[in-house]
Amino acid sequence: MSKTYIIEVGSESAGIVVRDRAGFRFFSASQRFSALDGKLFRSARDAERAAKQRAQKSACPDFVKSFRRALPRFQF
């Protein structure tokens, strides 16, 4: 019987982890978490921590948010 868990960061789905012989393998649900795709973790909790760290690293800086409001027609 496989063990699969959904990993969420805030209200965003980061991906799933699937238990295999060596641990828990991460499969990303969005481009934001693609750096973790295929990585093996000792536990589902470790995968969740990694996803939270990744989300913090990829968070949009405040000055970029202000540019987005000022220039809504441009894609950043």
mmCIF file of N, CA and C in Angstrom:
data_model
loop_
_atom_site.group_PDB
_atom_site.id
_atom_site.type_symbol
_atom_site.label_atom_id
_atom_site.label_comp_id
_atom_site.label_asym_id
_atom_site.label_seq_id
_atom_site.Cartn_x
_atom_site.Cartn_y
_atom_site.Cartn_z
ATOM 1 N N MET A 1 0.837 -1.172 0.000
ATOM 2 C CA MET A 1 0.000 0.000 0.000
ATOM 3 C C MET A 1 0.890 1.247 0.000
ATOM 4 N N SER A 2 0.670 2.139 -0.949
ATOM 5 C CA SER A 2 1.506 3.333 -1.036
ATOM 6 C C SER A 2 0.978 4.424 -0.117
ATOM 7 N N LYS A 3 1.881 5.264 0.312
ATOM 8 C CA LYS A 3 1.508 6.422 1.118
ATOM 9 C C LYS A 3 1.821 7.652 0.293
ATOM 10 N N THR A 4 0.810 8.444 0.063
ATOM 11 C CA THR A 4 0.937 9.663 -0.720
ATOM 12 C C THR A 4 0.360 10.819 0.084
ATOM 13 N N TYR A 5 1.085 11.922 0.094
ATOM 14 C CA TYR A 5 0.638 13.102 0.828
ATOM 15 C C TYR A 5 0.682 14.321 -0.078
ATOM 16 N N ILE A 6 -0.285 15.196 0.096
ATOM 17 C CA ILE A 6 -0.299 16.477 -0.601
ATOM 18 C C ILE A 6 0.459 17.475 0.267
ATOM 19 N N ILE A 7 1.365 18.211 -0.366
ATOM 20 C CA ILE A 7 2.124 19.241 0.339
ATOM 21 C C ILE A 7 1.572 20.598 -0.080
ATOM 22 N N GLU A 8 1.135 21.370 0.898
ATOM 23 C CA GLU A 8 0.619 22.715 0.633
ATOM 24 C C GLU A 8 1.434 23.733 1.412
ATOM 25 N N VAL A 9 1.639 24.880 0.788
ATOM 26 C CA VAL A 9 2.304 26.003 1.440
ATOM 27 C C VAL A 9 1.309 27.149 1.410
ATOM 28 N N GLY A 10 0.792 27.492 2.566
ATOM 29 C CA GLY A 10 -0.296 28.464 2.612
ATOM 30 C C GLY A 10 -1.503 27.854 1.920
ATOM 31 N N SER A 11 -2.038 28.552 0.952
ATOM 32 C CA SER A 11 -3.185 28.031 0.199
ATOM 33 C C SER A 11 -2.771 27.452 -1.149
ATOM 34 N N GLU A 12 -1.464 27.343 -1.380
ATOM 35 C CA GLU A 12 -0.948 26.869 -2.665
ATOM 36 C C GLU A 12 -0.509 25.409 -2.579
ATOM 37 N N SER A 13 -0.898 24.615 -3.562
ATOM 38 C CA SER A 13 -0.424 23.236 -3.638
ATOM 39 C C SER A 13 0.995 23.237 -4.186
ATOM 40 N N ALA A 14 1.925 22.738 -3.380
ATOM 41 C CA ALA A 14 3.325 22.677 -3.802
ATOM 42 C C ALA A 14 3.581 21.411 -4.603
ATOM 43 N N GLY A 15 2.945 20.313 -4.194
ATOM 44 C CA GLY A 15 3.144 19.044 -4.873
ATOM 45 C C GLY A 15 2.671 17.894 -4.010
ATOM 46 N N ILE A 16 3.114 16.715 -4.379
ATOM 47 C CA ILE A 16 2.811 15.526 -3.585
ATOM 48 C C ILE A 16 4.115 14.799 -3.291
ATOM 49 N N VAL A 17 4.103 14.003 -2.237
ATOM 50 C CA VAL A 17 5.205 13.092 -1.962
ATOM 51 C C VAL A 17 4.643 11.685 -1.938
ATOM 52 N N VAL A 18 5.402 10.781 -2.519
ATOM 53 C CA VAL A 18 4.997 9.383 -2.605
ATOM 54 C C VAL A 18 6.075 8.542 -1.938
ATOM 55 N N ARG A 19 5.651 7.678 -1.045
ATOM 56 C CA ARG A 19 6.584 6.799 -0.332
ATOM 57 C C ARG A 19 7.136 5.761 -1.290
ATOM 58 N N ASP A 20 8.458 5.590 -1.263
ATOM 59 C CA ASP A 20 9.078 4.463 -1.961
ATOM 60 C C ASP A 20 10.097 3.839 -1.011
ATOM 61 N N ARG A 21 10.869 2.906 -1.487
ATOM 62 C CA ARG A 21 11.780 2.172 -0.590
ATOM 63 C C ARG A 21 12.781 3.066 0.123
ATOM 64 N N ALA A 22 13.235 4.101 -0.554
ATOM 65 C CA ALA A 22 14.297 4.950 -0.006
ATOM 66 C C ALA A 22 13.793 6.140 0.802
ATOM 67 N N GLY A 23 12.512 6.458 0.716
ATOM 68 C CA GLY A 23 11.975 7.614 1.431
ATOM 69 C C GLY A 23 10.729 8.144 0.753
ATOM 70 N N PHE A 24 10.624 9.454 0.671
ATOM 71 C CA PHE A 24 9.472 10.106 0.048
ATOM 72 C C PHE A 24 9.948 10.940 -1.138
ATOM 73 N N ARG A 25 9.414 10.651 -2.307
ATOM 74 C CA ARG A 25 9.792 11.370 -3.524
ATOM 75 C C ARG A 25 8.777 12.472 -3.792
ATOM 76 N N PHE A 26 9.302 13.674 -4.104
ATOM 77 C CA PHE A 26 8.486 14.865 -4.317
ATOM 78 C C PHE A 26 8.175 15.040 -5.798
ATOM 79 N N PHE A 27 6.921 15.358 -6.102
ATOM 80 C CA PHE A 27 6.475 15.675 -7.463
ATOM 81 C C PHE A 27 5.789 17.035 -7.402
ATOM 82 N N SER A 28 6.375 18.023 -8.082
ATOM 83 C CA SER A 28 5.871 19.398 -7.971
ATOM 84 C C SER A 28 4.543 19.585 -8.685
ATOM 85 N N ALA A 29 3.746 20.489 -8.140
ATOM 86 C CA ALA A 29 2.442 20.817 -8.716
ATOM 87 C C ALA A 29 2.493 22.118 -9.505
ATOM 88 N N SER A 30 3.592 22.871 -9.349
ATOM 89 C CA SER A 30 3.716 24.133 -10.082
ATOM 90 C C SER A 30 5.186 24.429 -10.348
ATOM 91 N N GLN A 31 5.415 25.340 -11.262
ATOM 92 C CA GLN A 31 6.774 25.731 -11.638
ATOM 93 C C GLN A 31 7.548 26.283 -10.444
ATOM 94 N N ARG A 32 6.858 26.918 -9.551
ATOM 95 C CA ARG A 32 7.495 27.517 -8.371
ATOM 96 C C ARG A 32 8.262 26.493 -7.534
ATOM 97 N N PHE A 33 7.809 25.248 -7.551
ATOM 98 C CA PHE A 33 8.426 24.198 -6.747
ATOM 99 C C PHE A 33 9.170 23.164 -7.596
ATOM 100 N N SER A 34 9.421 23.487 -8.849
ATOM 101 C CA SER A 34 10.052 22.525 -9.761
ATOM 102 C C SER A 34 11.476 22.157 -9.346
ATOM 103 N N ALA A 35 12.144 23.007 -8.581
ATOM 104 C CA ALA A 35 13.494 22.689 -8.108
ATOM 105 C C ALA A 35 13.492 21.474 -7.181
ATOM 106 N N LEU A 36 12.350 21.184 -6.588
ATOM 107 C CA LEU A 36 12.234 20.038 -5.676
ATOM 108 C C LEU A 36 11.759 18.775 -6.390
ATOM 109 N N ASP A 37 11.345 18.919 -7.636
ATOM 110 C CA ASP A 37 10.754 17.804 -8.384
ATOM 111 C C ASP A 37 11.717 16.619 -8.479
ATOM 112 N N GLY A 38 11.250 15.469 -8.042
ATOM 113 C CA GLY A 38 12.041 14.249 -8.105
ATOM 114 C C GLY A 38 12.978 14.035 -6.935
ATOM 115 N N LYS A 39 13.098 15.014 -6.057
ATOM 116 C CA LYS A 39 14.007 14.877 -4.917
ATOM 117 C C LYS A 39 13.442 13.892 -3.907
ATOM 118 N N LEU A 40 14.356 13.240 -3.220
ATOM 119 C CA LEU A 40 14.001 12.234 -2.228
ATOM 120 C C LEU A 40 14.199 12.816 -0.831
ATOM 121 N N PHE A 41 13.212 12.623 0.032
ATOM 122 C CA PHE A 41 13.259 13.130 1.401
ATOM 123 C C PHE A 41 13.085 11.975 2.377
ATOM 124 N N ARG A 42 13.640 12.130 3.566
ATOM 125 C CA ARG A 42 13.531 11.083 4.583
ATOM 126 C C ARG A 42 12.110 10.940 5.096
ATOM 127 N N SER A 43 11.368 12.054 5.108
ATOM 128 C CA SER A 43 9.987 12.022 5.600
ATOM 129 C C SER A 43 9.148 13.027 4.824
ATOM 130 N N ALA A 44 7.839 12.881 4.926
ATOM 131 C CA ALA A 44 6.932 13.844 4.299
ATOM 132 C C ALA A 44 7.093 15.209 4.952
ATOM 133 N N ARG A 45 7.375 15.237 6.233
ATOM 134 C CA ARG A 45 7.587 16.496 6.957
ATOM 135 C C ARG A 45 8.821 17.227 6.421
ATOM 136 N N ASP A 46 9.885 16.486 6.109
ATOM 137 C CA ASP A 46 11.080 17.105 5.519
ATOM 138 C C ASP A 46 10.762 17.729 4.165
ATOM 139 N N ALA A 47 9.940 17.065 3.384
ATOM 140 C CA ALA A 47 9.534 17.606 2.079
ATOM 141 C C ALA A 47 8.717 18.876 2.261
ATOM 142 N N GLU A 48 7.854 18.877 3.255
ATOM 143 C CA GLU A 48 7.045 20.065 3.534
ATOM 144 C C GLU A 48 7.939 21.241 3.935
ATOM 145 N N ARG A 49 8.936 20.979 4.773
ATOM 146 C CA ARG A 49 9.870 22.035 5.178
ATOM 147 C C ARG A 49 10.616 22.601 3.970
ATOM 148 N N ALA A 50 11.054 21.719 3.089
ATOM 149 C CA ALA A 50 11.770 22.158 1.888
ATOM 150 C C ALA A 50 10.873 23.013 0.998
ATOM 151 N N ALA A 51 9.616 22.636 0.874
ATOM 152 C CA ALA A 51 8.673 23.414 0.059
ATOM 153 C C ALA A 51 8.441 24.790 0.674
ATOM 154 N N LYS A 52 8.344 24.858 1.985
ATOM 155 C CA LYS A 52 8.163 26.150 2.655
ATOM 156 C C LYS A 52 9.387 27.037 2.459
ATOM 157 N N GLN A 53 10.575 26.448 2.559
ATOM 158 C CA GLN A 53 11.803 27.215 2.328
ATOM 159 C C GLN A 53 11.871 27.710 0.891
ATOM 160 N N ARG A 54 11.480 26.854 -0.040
ATOM 161 C CA ARG A 54 11.485 27.235 -1.457
ATOM 162 C C ARG A 54 10.507 28.384 -1.705
ATOM 163 N N ALA A 55 9.361 28.338 -1.071
ATOM 164 C CA ALA A 55 8.363 29.394 -1.239
ATOM 165 C C ALA A 55 8.891 30.721 -0.701
ATOM 166 N N GLN A 56 9.614 30.675 0.407
ATOM 167 C CA GLN A 56 10.180 31.903 0.967
ATOM 168 C C GLN A 56 11.244 32.482 0.042
ATOM 169 N N LYS A 57 12.063 31.610 -0.550
ATOM 170 C CA LYS A 57 13.120 32.065 -1.459
ATOM 171 C C LYS A 57 12.545 32.664 -2.734
ATOM 172 N N SER A 58 11.419 32.143 -3.177
ATOM 173 C CA SER A 58 10.851 32.613 -4.439
ATOM 174 C C SER A 58 9.783 33.684 -4.241
ATOM 175 N N ALA A 59 9.629 34.135 -3.004
ATOM 176 C CA ALA A 59 8.627 35.176 -2.742
ATOM 177 C C ALA A 59 8.993 36.447 -3.499
ATOM 178 N N CYS A 60 8.007 37.098 -3.968
ATOM 179 C CA CYS A 60 8.183 38.315 -4.760
ATOM 180 C C CYS A 60 8.554 39.485 -3.838
ATOM 181 N N PRO A 61 9.699 40.147 -4.081
ATOM 182 C CA PRO A 61 10.066 41.297 -3.251
ATOM 183 C C PRO A 61 9.046 42.425 -3.368
ATOM 184 N N ASP A 62 8.936 43.230 -2.331
ATOM 185 C CA ASP A 62 7.953 44.319 -2.302
ATOM 186 C C ASP A 62 8.136 45.307 -3.443
ATOM 187 N N PHE A 63 9.400 45.611 -3.811
ATOM 188 C CA PHE A 63 9.588 46.586 -4.879
ATOM 189 C C PHE A 63 9.074 46.062 -6.215
ATOM 190 N N VAL A 64 9.119 44.754 -6.430
ATOM 191 C CA VAL A 64 8.576 44.179 -7.665
ATOM 192 C C VAL A 64 7.055 44.272 -7.645
ATOM 193 N N LYS A 65 6.454 44.046 -6.492
ATOM 194 C CA LYS A 65 4.998 44.176 -6.373
ATOM 195 C C LYS A 65 4.556 45.594 -6.707
ATOM 196 N N SER A 66 5.334 46.590 -6.258
ATOM 197 C CA SER A 66 4.964 47.975 -6.561
ATOM 198 C C SER A 66 5.088 48.248 -8.054
ATOM 199 N N PHE A 67 6.079 47.664 -8.729
ATOM 200 C CA PHE A 67 6.197 47.800 -10.183
ATOM 201 C C PHE A 67 4.990 47.182 -10.877
ATOM 202 N N ARG A 68 4.547 46.058 -10.373
ATOM 203 C CA ARG A 68 3.386 45.393 -10.976
ATOM 204 C C ARG A 68 2.149 46.277 -10.899
ATOM 205 N N ARG A 69 1.982 46.957 -9.776
ATOM 206 C CA ARG A 69 0.830 47.857 -9.643
ATOM 207 C C ARG A 69 0.983 49.068 -10.558
ATOM 208 N N ALA A 70 2.208 49.578 -10.675
ATOM 209 C CA ALA A 70 2.447 50.773 -11.484
ATOM 210 C C ALA A 70 2.387 50.476 -12.980
ATOM 211 N N LEU A 71 2.812 49.288 -13.366
ATOM 212 C CA LEU A 71 2.877 48.915 -14.781
ATOM 213 C C LEU A 71 2.092 47.630 -15.029
ATOM 214 N N PRO A 72 0.788 47.655 -14.895
ATOM 215 C CA PRO A 72 0.003 46.419 -14.962
ATOM 216 C C PRO A 72 0.027 45.730 -16.321
ATOM 217 N N ARG A 73 0.378 46.440 -17.381
ATOM 218 C CA ARG A 73 0.355 45.803 -18.696
ATOM 219 C C ARG A 73 1.594 44.944 -18.960
ATOM 220 N N PHE A 74 2.652 45.097 -18.160
ATOM 221 C CA PHE A 74 3.865 44.316 -18.348
ATOM 222 C C PHE A 74 3.822 43.061 -17.483
ATOM 223 N N GLN A 75 4.308 41.974 -18.022
ATOM 224 C CA GLN A 75 4.387 40.718 -17.278
ATOM 225 C C GLN A 75 5.770 40.603 -16.653
ATOM 226 N N PHE A 76 5.824 40.366 -15.349
ATOM 227 C CA PHE A 76 7.098 40.161 -14.671
ATOM 228 C C PHE A 76 7.209 38.727 -14.285
#
